[in-house]
PDB file of C-alpha atoms in Angstrom:
ATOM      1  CA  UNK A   7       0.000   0.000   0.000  1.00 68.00           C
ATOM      2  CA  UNK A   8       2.763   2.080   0.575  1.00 75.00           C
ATOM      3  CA  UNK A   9       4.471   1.570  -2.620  1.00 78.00           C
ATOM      4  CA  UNK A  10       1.471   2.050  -4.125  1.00 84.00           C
ATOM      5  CA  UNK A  11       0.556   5.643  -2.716  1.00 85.00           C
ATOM      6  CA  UNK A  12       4.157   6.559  -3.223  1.00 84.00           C
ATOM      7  CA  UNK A  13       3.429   5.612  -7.117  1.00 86.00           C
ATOM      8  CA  UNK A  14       0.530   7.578  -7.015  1.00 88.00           C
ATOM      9  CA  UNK A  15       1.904  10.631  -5.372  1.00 86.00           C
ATOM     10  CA  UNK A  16       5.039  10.700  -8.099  1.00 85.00           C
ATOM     11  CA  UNK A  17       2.148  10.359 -10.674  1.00 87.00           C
ATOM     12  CA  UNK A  18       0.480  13.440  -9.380  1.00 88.00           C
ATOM     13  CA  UNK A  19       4.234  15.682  -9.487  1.00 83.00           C
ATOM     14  CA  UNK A  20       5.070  14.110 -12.736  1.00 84.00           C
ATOM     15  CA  UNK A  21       1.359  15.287 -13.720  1.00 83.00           C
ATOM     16  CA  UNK A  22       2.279  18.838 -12.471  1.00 79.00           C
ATOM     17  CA  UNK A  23       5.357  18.741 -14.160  1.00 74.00           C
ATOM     18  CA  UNK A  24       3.598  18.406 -17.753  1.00 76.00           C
ATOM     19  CA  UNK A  25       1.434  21.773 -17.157  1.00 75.00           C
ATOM     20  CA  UNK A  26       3.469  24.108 -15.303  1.00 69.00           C
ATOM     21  CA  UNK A  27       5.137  26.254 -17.783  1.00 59.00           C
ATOM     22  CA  UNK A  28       9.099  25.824 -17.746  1.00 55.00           C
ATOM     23  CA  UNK A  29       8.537  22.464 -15.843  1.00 62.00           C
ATOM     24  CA  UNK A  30       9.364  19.376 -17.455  1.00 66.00           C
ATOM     25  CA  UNK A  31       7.313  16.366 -16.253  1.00 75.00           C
ATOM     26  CA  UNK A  32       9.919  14.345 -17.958  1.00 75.00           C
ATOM     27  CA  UNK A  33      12.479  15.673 -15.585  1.00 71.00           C
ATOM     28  CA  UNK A  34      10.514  14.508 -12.194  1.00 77.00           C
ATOM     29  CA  UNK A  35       9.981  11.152 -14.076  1.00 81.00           C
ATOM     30  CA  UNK A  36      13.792  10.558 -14.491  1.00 76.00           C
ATOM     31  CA  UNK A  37      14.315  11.878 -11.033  1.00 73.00           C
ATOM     32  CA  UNK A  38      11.716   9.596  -8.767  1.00 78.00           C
ATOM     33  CA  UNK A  39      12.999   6.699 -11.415  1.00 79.00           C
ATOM     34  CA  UNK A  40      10.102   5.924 -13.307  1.00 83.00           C
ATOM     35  CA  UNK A  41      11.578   7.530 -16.909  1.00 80.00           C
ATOM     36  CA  UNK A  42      13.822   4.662 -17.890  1.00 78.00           C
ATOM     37  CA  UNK A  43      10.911   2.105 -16.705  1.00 85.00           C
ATOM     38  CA  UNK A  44       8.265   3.955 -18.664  1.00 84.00           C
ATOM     39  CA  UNK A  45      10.664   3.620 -21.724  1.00 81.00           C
ATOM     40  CA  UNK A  46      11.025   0.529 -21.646  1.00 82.00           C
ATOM     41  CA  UNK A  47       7.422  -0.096 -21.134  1.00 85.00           C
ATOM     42  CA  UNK A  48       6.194   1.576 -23.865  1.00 82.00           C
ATOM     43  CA  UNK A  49       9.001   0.526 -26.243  1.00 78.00           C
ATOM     44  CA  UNK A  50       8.285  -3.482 -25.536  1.00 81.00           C
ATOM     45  CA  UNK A  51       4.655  -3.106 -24.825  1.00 83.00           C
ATOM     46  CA  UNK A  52       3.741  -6.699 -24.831  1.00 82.00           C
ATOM     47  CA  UNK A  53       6.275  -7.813 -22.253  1.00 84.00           C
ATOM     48  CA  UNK A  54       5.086  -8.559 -19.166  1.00 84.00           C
ATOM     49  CA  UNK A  55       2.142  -6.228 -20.078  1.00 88.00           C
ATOM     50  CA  UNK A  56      -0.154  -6.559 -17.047  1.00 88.00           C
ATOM     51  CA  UNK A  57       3.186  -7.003 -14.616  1.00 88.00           C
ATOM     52  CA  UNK A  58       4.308  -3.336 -15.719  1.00 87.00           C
ATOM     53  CA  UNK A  59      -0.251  -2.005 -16.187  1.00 89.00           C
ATOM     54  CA  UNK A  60      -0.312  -2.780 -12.514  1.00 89.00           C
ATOM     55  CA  UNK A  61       2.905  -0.965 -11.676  1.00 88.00           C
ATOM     56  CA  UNK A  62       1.661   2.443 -13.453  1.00 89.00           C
ATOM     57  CA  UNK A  63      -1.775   2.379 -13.167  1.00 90.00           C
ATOM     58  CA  UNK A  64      -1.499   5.170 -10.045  1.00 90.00           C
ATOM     59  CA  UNK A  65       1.366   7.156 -11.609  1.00 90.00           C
ATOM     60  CA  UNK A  66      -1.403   7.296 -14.239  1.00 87.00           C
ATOM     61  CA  UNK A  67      -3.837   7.769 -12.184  1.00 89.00           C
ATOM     62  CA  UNK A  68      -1.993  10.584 -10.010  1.00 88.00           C
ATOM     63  CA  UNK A  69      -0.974  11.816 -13.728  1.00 85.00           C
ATOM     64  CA  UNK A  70      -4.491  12.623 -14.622  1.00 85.00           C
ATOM     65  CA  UNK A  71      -5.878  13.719 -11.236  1.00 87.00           C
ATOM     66  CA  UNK A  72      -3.067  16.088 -11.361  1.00 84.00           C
ATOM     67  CA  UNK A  73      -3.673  17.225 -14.697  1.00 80.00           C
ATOM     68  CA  UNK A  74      -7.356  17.934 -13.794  1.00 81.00           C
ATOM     69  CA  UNK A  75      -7.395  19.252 -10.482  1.00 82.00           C
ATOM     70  CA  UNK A  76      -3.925  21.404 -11.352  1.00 76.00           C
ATOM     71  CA  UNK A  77      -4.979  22.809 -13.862  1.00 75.00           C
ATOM     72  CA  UNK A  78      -7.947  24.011 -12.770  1.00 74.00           C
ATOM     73  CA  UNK A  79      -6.807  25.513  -9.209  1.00 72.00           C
ATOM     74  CA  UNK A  80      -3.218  26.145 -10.594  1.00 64.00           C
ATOM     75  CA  UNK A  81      -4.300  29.037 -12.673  1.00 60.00           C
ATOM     76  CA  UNK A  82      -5.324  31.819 -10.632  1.00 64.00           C
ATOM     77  CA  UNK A  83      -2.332  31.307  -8.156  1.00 67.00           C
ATOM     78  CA  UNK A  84      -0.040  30.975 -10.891  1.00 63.00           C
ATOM     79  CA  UNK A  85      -1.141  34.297 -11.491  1.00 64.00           C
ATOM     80  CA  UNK A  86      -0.547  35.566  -8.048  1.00 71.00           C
ATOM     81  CA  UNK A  87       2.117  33.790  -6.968  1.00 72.00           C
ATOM     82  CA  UNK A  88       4.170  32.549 -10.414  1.00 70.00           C
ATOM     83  CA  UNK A  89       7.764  33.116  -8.949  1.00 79.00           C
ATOM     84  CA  UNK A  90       7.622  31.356  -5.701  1.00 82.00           C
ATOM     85  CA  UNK A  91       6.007  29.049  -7.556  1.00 76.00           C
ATOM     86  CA  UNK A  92       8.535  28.275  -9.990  1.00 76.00           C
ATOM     87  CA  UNK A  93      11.257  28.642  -7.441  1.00 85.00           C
ATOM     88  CA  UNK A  94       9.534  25.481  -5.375  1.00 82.00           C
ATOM     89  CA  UNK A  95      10.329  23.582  -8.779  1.00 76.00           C
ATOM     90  CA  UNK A  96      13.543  23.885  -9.343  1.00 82.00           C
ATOM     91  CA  UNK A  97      14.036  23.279  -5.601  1.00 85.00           C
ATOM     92  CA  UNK A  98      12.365  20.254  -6.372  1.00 78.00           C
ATOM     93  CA  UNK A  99      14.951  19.662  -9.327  1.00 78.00           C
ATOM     94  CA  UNK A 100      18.184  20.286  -7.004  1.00 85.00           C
ATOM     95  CA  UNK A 101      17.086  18.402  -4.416  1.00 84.00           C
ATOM     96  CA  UNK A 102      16.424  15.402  -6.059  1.00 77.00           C
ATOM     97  CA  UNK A 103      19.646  15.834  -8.647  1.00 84.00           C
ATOM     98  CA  UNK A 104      22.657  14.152  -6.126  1.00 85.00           C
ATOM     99  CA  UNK A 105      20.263  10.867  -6.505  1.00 79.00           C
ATOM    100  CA  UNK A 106      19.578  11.070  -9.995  1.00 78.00           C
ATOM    101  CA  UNK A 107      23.400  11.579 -10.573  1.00 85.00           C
ATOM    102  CA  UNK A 108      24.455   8.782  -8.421  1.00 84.00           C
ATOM    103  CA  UNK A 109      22.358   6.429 -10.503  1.00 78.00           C
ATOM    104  CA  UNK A 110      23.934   7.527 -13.723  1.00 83.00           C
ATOM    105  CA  UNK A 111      27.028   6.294 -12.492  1.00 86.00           C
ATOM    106  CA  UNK A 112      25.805   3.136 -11.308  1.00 81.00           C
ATOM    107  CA  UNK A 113      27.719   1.486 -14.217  1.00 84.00           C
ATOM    108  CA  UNK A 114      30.900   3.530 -13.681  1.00 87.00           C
ATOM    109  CA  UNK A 115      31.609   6.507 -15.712  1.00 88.00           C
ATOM    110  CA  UNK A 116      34.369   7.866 -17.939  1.00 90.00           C
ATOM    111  CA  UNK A 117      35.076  11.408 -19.201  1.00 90.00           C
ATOM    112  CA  UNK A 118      33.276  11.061 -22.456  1.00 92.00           C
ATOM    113  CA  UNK A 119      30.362  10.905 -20.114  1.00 92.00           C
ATOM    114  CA  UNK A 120      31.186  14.552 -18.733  1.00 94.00           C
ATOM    115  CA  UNK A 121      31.481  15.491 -22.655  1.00 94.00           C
ATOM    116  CA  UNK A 122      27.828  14.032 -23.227  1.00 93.00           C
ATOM    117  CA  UNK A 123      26.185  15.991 -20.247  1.00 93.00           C
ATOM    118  CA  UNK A 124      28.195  19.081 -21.364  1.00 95.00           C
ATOM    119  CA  UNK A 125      26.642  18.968 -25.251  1.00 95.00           C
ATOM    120  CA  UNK A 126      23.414  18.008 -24.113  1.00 91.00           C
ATOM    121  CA  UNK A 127      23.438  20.717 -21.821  1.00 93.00           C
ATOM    122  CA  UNK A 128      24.772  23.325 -24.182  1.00 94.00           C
ATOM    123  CA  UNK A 129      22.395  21.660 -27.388  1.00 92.00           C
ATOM    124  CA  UNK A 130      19.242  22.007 -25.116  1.00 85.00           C
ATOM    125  CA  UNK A 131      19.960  25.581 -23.624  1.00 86.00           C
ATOM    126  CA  UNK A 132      20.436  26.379 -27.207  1.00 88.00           C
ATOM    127  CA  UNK A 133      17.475  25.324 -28.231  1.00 83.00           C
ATOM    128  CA  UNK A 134      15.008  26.789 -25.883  1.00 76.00           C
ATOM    129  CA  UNK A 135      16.515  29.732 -26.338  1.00 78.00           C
ATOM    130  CA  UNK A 136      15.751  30.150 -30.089  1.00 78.00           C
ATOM    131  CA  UNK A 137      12.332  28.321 -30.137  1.00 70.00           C
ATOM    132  CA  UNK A 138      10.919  31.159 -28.034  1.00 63.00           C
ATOM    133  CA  UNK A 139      10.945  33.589 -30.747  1.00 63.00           C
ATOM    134  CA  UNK A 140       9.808  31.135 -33.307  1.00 62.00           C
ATOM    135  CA  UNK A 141       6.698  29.540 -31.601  1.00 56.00           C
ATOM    136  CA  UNK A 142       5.241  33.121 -30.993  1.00 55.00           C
ATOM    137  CA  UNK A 143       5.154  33.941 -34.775  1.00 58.00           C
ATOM    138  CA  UNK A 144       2.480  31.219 -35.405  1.00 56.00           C
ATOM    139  CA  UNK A 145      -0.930  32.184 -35.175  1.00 55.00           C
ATOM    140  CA  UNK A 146      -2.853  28.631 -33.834  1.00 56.00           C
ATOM    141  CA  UNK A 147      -6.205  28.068 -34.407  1.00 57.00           C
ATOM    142  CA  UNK A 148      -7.724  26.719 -30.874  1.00 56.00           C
ATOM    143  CA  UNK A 149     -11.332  25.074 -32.705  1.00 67.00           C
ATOM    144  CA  UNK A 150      -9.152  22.628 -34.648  1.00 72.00           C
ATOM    145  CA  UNK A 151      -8.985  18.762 -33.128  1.00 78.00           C
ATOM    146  CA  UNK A 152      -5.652  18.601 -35.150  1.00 82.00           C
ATOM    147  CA  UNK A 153      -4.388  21.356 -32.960  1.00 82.00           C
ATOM    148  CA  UNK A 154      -5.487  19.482 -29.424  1.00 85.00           C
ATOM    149  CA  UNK A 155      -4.016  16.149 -31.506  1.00 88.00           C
ATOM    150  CA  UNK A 156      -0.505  18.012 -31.501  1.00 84.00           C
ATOM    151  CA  UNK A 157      -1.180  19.385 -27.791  1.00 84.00           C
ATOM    152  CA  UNK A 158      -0.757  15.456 -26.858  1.00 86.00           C
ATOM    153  CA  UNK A 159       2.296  14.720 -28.896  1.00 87.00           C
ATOM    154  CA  UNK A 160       3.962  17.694 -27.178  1.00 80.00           C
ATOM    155  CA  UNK A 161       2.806  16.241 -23.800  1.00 81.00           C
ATOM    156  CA  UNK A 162       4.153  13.240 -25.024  1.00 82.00           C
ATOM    157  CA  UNK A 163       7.798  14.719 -25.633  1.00 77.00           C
ATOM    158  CA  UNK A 164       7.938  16.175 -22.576  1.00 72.00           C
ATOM    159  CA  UNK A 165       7.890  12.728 -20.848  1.00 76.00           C
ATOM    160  CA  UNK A 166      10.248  11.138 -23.434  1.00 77.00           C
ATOM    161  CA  UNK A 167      12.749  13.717 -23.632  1.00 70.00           C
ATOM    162  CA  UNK A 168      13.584  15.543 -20.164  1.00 65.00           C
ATOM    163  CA  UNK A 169      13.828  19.103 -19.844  1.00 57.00           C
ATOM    164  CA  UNK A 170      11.484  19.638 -22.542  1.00 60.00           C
ATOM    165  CA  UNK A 171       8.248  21.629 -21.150  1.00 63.00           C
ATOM    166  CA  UNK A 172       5.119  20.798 -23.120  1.00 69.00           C
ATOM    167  CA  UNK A 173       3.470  23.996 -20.980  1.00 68.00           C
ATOM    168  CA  UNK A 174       6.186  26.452 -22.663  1.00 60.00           C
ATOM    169  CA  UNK A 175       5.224  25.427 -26.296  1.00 64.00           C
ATOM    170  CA  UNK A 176       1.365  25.408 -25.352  1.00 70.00           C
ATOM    171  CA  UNK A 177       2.186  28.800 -24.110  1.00 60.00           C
ATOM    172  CA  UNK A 178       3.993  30.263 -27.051  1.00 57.00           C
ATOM    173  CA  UNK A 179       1.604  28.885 -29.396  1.00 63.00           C
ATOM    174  CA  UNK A 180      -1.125  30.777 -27.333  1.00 63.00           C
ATOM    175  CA  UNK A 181      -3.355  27.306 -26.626  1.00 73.00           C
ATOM    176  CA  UNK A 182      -1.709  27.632 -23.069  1.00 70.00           C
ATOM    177  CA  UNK A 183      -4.782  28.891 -21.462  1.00 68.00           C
ATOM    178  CA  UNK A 184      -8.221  28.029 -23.468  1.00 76.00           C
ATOM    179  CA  UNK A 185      -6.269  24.175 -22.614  1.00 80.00           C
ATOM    180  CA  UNK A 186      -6.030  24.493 -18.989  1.00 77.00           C
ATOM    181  CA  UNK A 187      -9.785  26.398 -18.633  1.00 76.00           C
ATOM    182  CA  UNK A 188     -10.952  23.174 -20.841  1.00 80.00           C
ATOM    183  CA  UNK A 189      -9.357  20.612 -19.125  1.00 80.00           C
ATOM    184  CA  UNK A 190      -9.767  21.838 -15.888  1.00 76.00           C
ATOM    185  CA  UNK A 191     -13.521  21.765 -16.836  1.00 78.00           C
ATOM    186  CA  UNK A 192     -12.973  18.026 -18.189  1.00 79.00           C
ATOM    187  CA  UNK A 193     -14.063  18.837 -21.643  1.00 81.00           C
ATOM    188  CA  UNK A 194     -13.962  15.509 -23.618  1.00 83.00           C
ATOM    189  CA  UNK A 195     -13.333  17.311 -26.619  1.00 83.00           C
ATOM    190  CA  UNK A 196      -9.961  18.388 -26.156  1.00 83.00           C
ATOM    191  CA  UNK A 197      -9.238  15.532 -23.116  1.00 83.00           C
ATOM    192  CA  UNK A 198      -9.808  12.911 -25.409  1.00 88.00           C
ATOM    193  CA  UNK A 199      -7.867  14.273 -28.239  1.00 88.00           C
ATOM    194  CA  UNK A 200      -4.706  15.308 -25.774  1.00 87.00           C
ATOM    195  CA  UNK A 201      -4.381  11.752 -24.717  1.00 87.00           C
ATOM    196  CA  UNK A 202      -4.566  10.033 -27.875  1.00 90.00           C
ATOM    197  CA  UNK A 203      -1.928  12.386 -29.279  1.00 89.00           C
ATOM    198  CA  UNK A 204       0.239  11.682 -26.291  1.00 87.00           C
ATOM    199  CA  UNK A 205      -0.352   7.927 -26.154  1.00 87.00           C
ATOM    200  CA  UNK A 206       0.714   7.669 -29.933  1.00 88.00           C
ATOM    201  CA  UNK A 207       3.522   9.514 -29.561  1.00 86.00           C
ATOM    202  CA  UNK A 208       4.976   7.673 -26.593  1.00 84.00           C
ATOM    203  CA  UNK A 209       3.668   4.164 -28.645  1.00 83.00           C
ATOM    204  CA  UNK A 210       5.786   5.309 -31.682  1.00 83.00           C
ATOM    205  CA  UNK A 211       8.929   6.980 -30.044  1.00 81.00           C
ATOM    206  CA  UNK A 212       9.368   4.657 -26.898  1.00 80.00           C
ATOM    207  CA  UNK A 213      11.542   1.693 -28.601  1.00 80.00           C
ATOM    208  CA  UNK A 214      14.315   4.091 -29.880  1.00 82.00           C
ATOM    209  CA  UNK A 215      14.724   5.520 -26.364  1.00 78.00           C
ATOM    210  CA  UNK A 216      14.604   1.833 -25.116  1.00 75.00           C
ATOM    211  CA  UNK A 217      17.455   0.707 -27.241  1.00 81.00           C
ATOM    212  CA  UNK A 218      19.292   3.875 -26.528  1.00 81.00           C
ATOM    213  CA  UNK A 219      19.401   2.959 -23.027  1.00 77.00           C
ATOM    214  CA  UNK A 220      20.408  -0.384 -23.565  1.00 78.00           C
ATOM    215  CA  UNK A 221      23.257   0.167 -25.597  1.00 84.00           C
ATOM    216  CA  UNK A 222      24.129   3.406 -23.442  1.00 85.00           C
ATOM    217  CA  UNK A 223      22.698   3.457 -19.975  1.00 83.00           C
ATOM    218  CA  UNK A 224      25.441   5.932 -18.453  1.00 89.00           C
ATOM    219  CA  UNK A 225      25.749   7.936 -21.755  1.00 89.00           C
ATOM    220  CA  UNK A 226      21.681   8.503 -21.327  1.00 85.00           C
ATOM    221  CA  UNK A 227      21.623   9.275 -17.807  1.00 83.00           C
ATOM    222  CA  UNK A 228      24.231  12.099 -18.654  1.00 90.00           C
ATOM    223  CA  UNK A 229      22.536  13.094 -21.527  1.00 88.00           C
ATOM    224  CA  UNK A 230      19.429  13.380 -19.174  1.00 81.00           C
ATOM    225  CA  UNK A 231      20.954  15.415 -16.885  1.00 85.00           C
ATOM    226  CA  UNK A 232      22.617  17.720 -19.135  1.00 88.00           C
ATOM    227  CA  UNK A 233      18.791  18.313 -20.010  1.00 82.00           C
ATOM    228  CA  UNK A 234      17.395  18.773 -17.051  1.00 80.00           C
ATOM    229  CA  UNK A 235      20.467  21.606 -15.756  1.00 85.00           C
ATOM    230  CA  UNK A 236      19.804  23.573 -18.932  1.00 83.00           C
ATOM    231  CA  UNK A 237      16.028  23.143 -18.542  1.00 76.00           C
ATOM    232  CA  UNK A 238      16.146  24.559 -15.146  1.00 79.00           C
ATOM    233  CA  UNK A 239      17.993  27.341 -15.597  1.00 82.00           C
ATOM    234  CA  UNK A 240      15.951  28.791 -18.466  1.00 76.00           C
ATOM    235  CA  UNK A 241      12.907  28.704 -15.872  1.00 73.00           C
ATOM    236  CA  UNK A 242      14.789  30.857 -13.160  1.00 79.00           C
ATOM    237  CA  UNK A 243      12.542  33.908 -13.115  1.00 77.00           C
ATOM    238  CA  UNK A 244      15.155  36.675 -13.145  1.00 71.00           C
ATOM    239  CA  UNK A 245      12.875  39.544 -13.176  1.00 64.00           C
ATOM    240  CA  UNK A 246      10.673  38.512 -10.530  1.00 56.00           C
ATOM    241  CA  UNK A 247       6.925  39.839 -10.533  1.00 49.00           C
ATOM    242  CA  UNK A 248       4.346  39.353  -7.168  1.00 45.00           C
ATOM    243  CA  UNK A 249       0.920  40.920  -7.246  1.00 43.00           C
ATOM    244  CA  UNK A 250       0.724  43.728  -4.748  1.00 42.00           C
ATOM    245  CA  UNK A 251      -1.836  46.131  -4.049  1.00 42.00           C
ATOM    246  CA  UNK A 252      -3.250  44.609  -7.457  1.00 44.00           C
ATOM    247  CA  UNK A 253      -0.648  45.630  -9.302  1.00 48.00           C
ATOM    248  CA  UNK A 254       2.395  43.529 -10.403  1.00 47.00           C
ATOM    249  CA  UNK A 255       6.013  44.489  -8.890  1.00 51.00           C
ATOM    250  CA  UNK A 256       9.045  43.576  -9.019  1.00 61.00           C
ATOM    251  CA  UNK A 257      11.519  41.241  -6.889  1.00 64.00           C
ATOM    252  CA  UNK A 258      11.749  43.205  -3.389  1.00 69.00           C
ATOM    253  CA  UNK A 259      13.122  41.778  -0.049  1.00 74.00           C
ATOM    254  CA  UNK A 260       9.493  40.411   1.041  1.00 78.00           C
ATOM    255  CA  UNK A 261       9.685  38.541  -2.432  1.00 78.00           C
ATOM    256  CA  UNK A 262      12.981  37.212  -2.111  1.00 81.00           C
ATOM    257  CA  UNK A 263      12.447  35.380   1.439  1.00 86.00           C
ATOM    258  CA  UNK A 264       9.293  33.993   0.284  1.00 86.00           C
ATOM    259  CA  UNK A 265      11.353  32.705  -2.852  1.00 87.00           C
ATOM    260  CA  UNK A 266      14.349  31.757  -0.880  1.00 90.00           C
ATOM    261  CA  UNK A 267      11.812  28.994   1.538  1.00 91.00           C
ATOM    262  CA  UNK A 268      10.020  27.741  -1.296  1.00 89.00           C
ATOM    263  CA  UNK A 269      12.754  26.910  -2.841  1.00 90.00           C
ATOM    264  CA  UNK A 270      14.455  25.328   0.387  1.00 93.00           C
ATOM    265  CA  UNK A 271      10.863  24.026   1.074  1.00 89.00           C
ATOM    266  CA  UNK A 272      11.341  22.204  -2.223  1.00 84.00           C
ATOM    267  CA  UNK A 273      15.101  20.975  -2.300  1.00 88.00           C
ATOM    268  CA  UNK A 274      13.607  19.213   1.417  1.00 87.00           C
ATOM    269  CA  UNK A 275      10.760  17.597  -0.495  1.00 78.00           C
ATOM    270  CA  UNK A 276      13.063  16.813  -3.565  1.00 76.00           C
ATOM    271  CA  UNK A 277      15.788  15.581  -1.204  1.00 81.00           C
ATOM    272  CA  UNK A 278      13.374  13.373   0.897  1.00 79.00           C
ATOM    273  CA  UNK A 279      11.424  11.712  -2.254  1.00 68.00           C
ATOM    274  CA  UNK A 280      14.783  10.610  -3.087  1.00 71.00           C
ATOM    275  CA  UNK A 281      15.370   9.230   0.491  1.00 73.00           C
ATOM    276  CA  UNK A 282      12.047   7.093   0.302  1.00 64.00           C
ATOM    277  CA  UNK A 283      12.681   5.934  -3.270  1.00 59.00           C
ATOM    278  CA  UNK A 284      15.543   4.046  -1.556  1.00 64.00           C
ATOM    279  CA  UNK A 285      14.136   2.779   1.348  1.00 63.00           C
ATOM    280  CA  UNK A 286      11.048   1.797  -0.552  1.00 53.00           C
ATOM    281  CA  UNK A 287      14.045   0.219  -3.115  1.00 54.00           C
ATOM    282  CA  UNK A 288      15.338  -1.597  -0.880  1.00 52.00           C
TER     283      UNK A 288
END
């Protein structure tokens, strides 16, 4: 029963993690140790199929309550409270990284590793860089199933490839909000279409992750974390806004000590998910 609530609970971060903008919900699936499970999973589907259904069925179950309930509470107080908010993340992230990095070297580790994390981190930081100012030139029709269809197969990516925020490109593409008031609402007609595009994507995309990982466990895990460094530094909210008198201001000292305990609230919640992981592990 423990185990079980434990699953659940990780399904409800990882969840959180998919609609958060600048949060990855493939990072906190690599960090409680579910990504390289869920891989493999998806990528050999058939293989001890109801072994592995009754092993995710409440991070999937946590997944969508999260999704739900998140989204539809998360949205005013992201408004009123975005940067300690974010900050509680990527405490989350640090405090949870020593673990994740102690299982990429499981296998041992060479330098080339340190060369992998250093590319992936420079490819990824790169990248979200630049697709900022591309995804806001395209104007996205929010009526269109096909659009809700490519919602999911964002979703999707952010679970297969870590560090990648599905939340970001729903944002830039300006389906960020009509998704959240929608799915917070459970409307069917963009639920159902989400979910298929995500399940298809994972279905298709899976096996070449799995095989990756088999040929290059420690390679992938340094890869991953690469990611996930890059990722969380683009998220850092340098310039700092809390709403004040109804107006939005900048960071002040109030600010920053609220900032400074949610993220130290997080790093303890990080640090001790990592803690139980083990124990439950063992």
């Amino acid at each position: 029963m423990l185990s079980w609530l434990f699953r659940l609970l990780k399904g409800f971060v990882i969840g959180t993690g998919f609609i958060i903008p600048g949060v990855s919900g493939g990072v906190f699936a690599a960090i409680f140790g579910v990504y390289e499970p869920m891989i493999h999973f998806f990528g050999n589907i058939t293989k001890d199929f109801w072994k592995n259904v009754r092993f995710f069925l409440p991070i999937g179950f946590g997944g969508l309550i999260s999704i739900i309930l998140v989204s539809r509470v998360l949205g005013d107080f992201f408004e009123i409270a975005e940067v300690p908010l974010i900050w509680f993340f990527i405490g989350c992230v640090l405090g949870t990284l020593p673990h994740l990095y102690g299982k990429a070297g499981e296998q041992g580790r060479e330098g080339r590793h340190f060369i992998i994390l250093l590319i992936s981190f420079a490819a990824m930081f790169t990248f979200l860089i630049f697709i900022q100012d591309i995804l806001t030139t395209i104007p996205i029709p929010t009526e269109n199933l096909l659009v809700w269809l490519l919602a999911g197969v964002l979703m999707a990516l952010g679970a297969i490839i870590p560090g990648l925020s599905p939340s970001n490109f729903l944002l830039y593409m300006g389906i960020y909000g009509v998704m959240m008031e929608r799915v917070g609402n459970v409307d069917l007609g963009v639920l159902i279409p989400v979910l298929c595009g995500a399940a298809a994507c994972i279905l298709l995309l899976s096996k070449a992750f799995d095989n990756l990982f088999e040929r290059s466990y420690t390679g992938m895990y340094h890869f991953i974390i690469g990611i996930i460094i890059a990722s969380t530094i683009m998220i850092i909210p340098w310039n700092g806004k809390v709403l004040q008198n109804g107006e939005l201001n900048n960071y002040d000292f109030s600010l920053g000590v609220i900032c400074f305990f949610t993220c130290l609230s997080g790093v303890g919640l990080g640090y001790c998910m990592s803690l139980l992981e083990k124990k439950i592990k063992s």
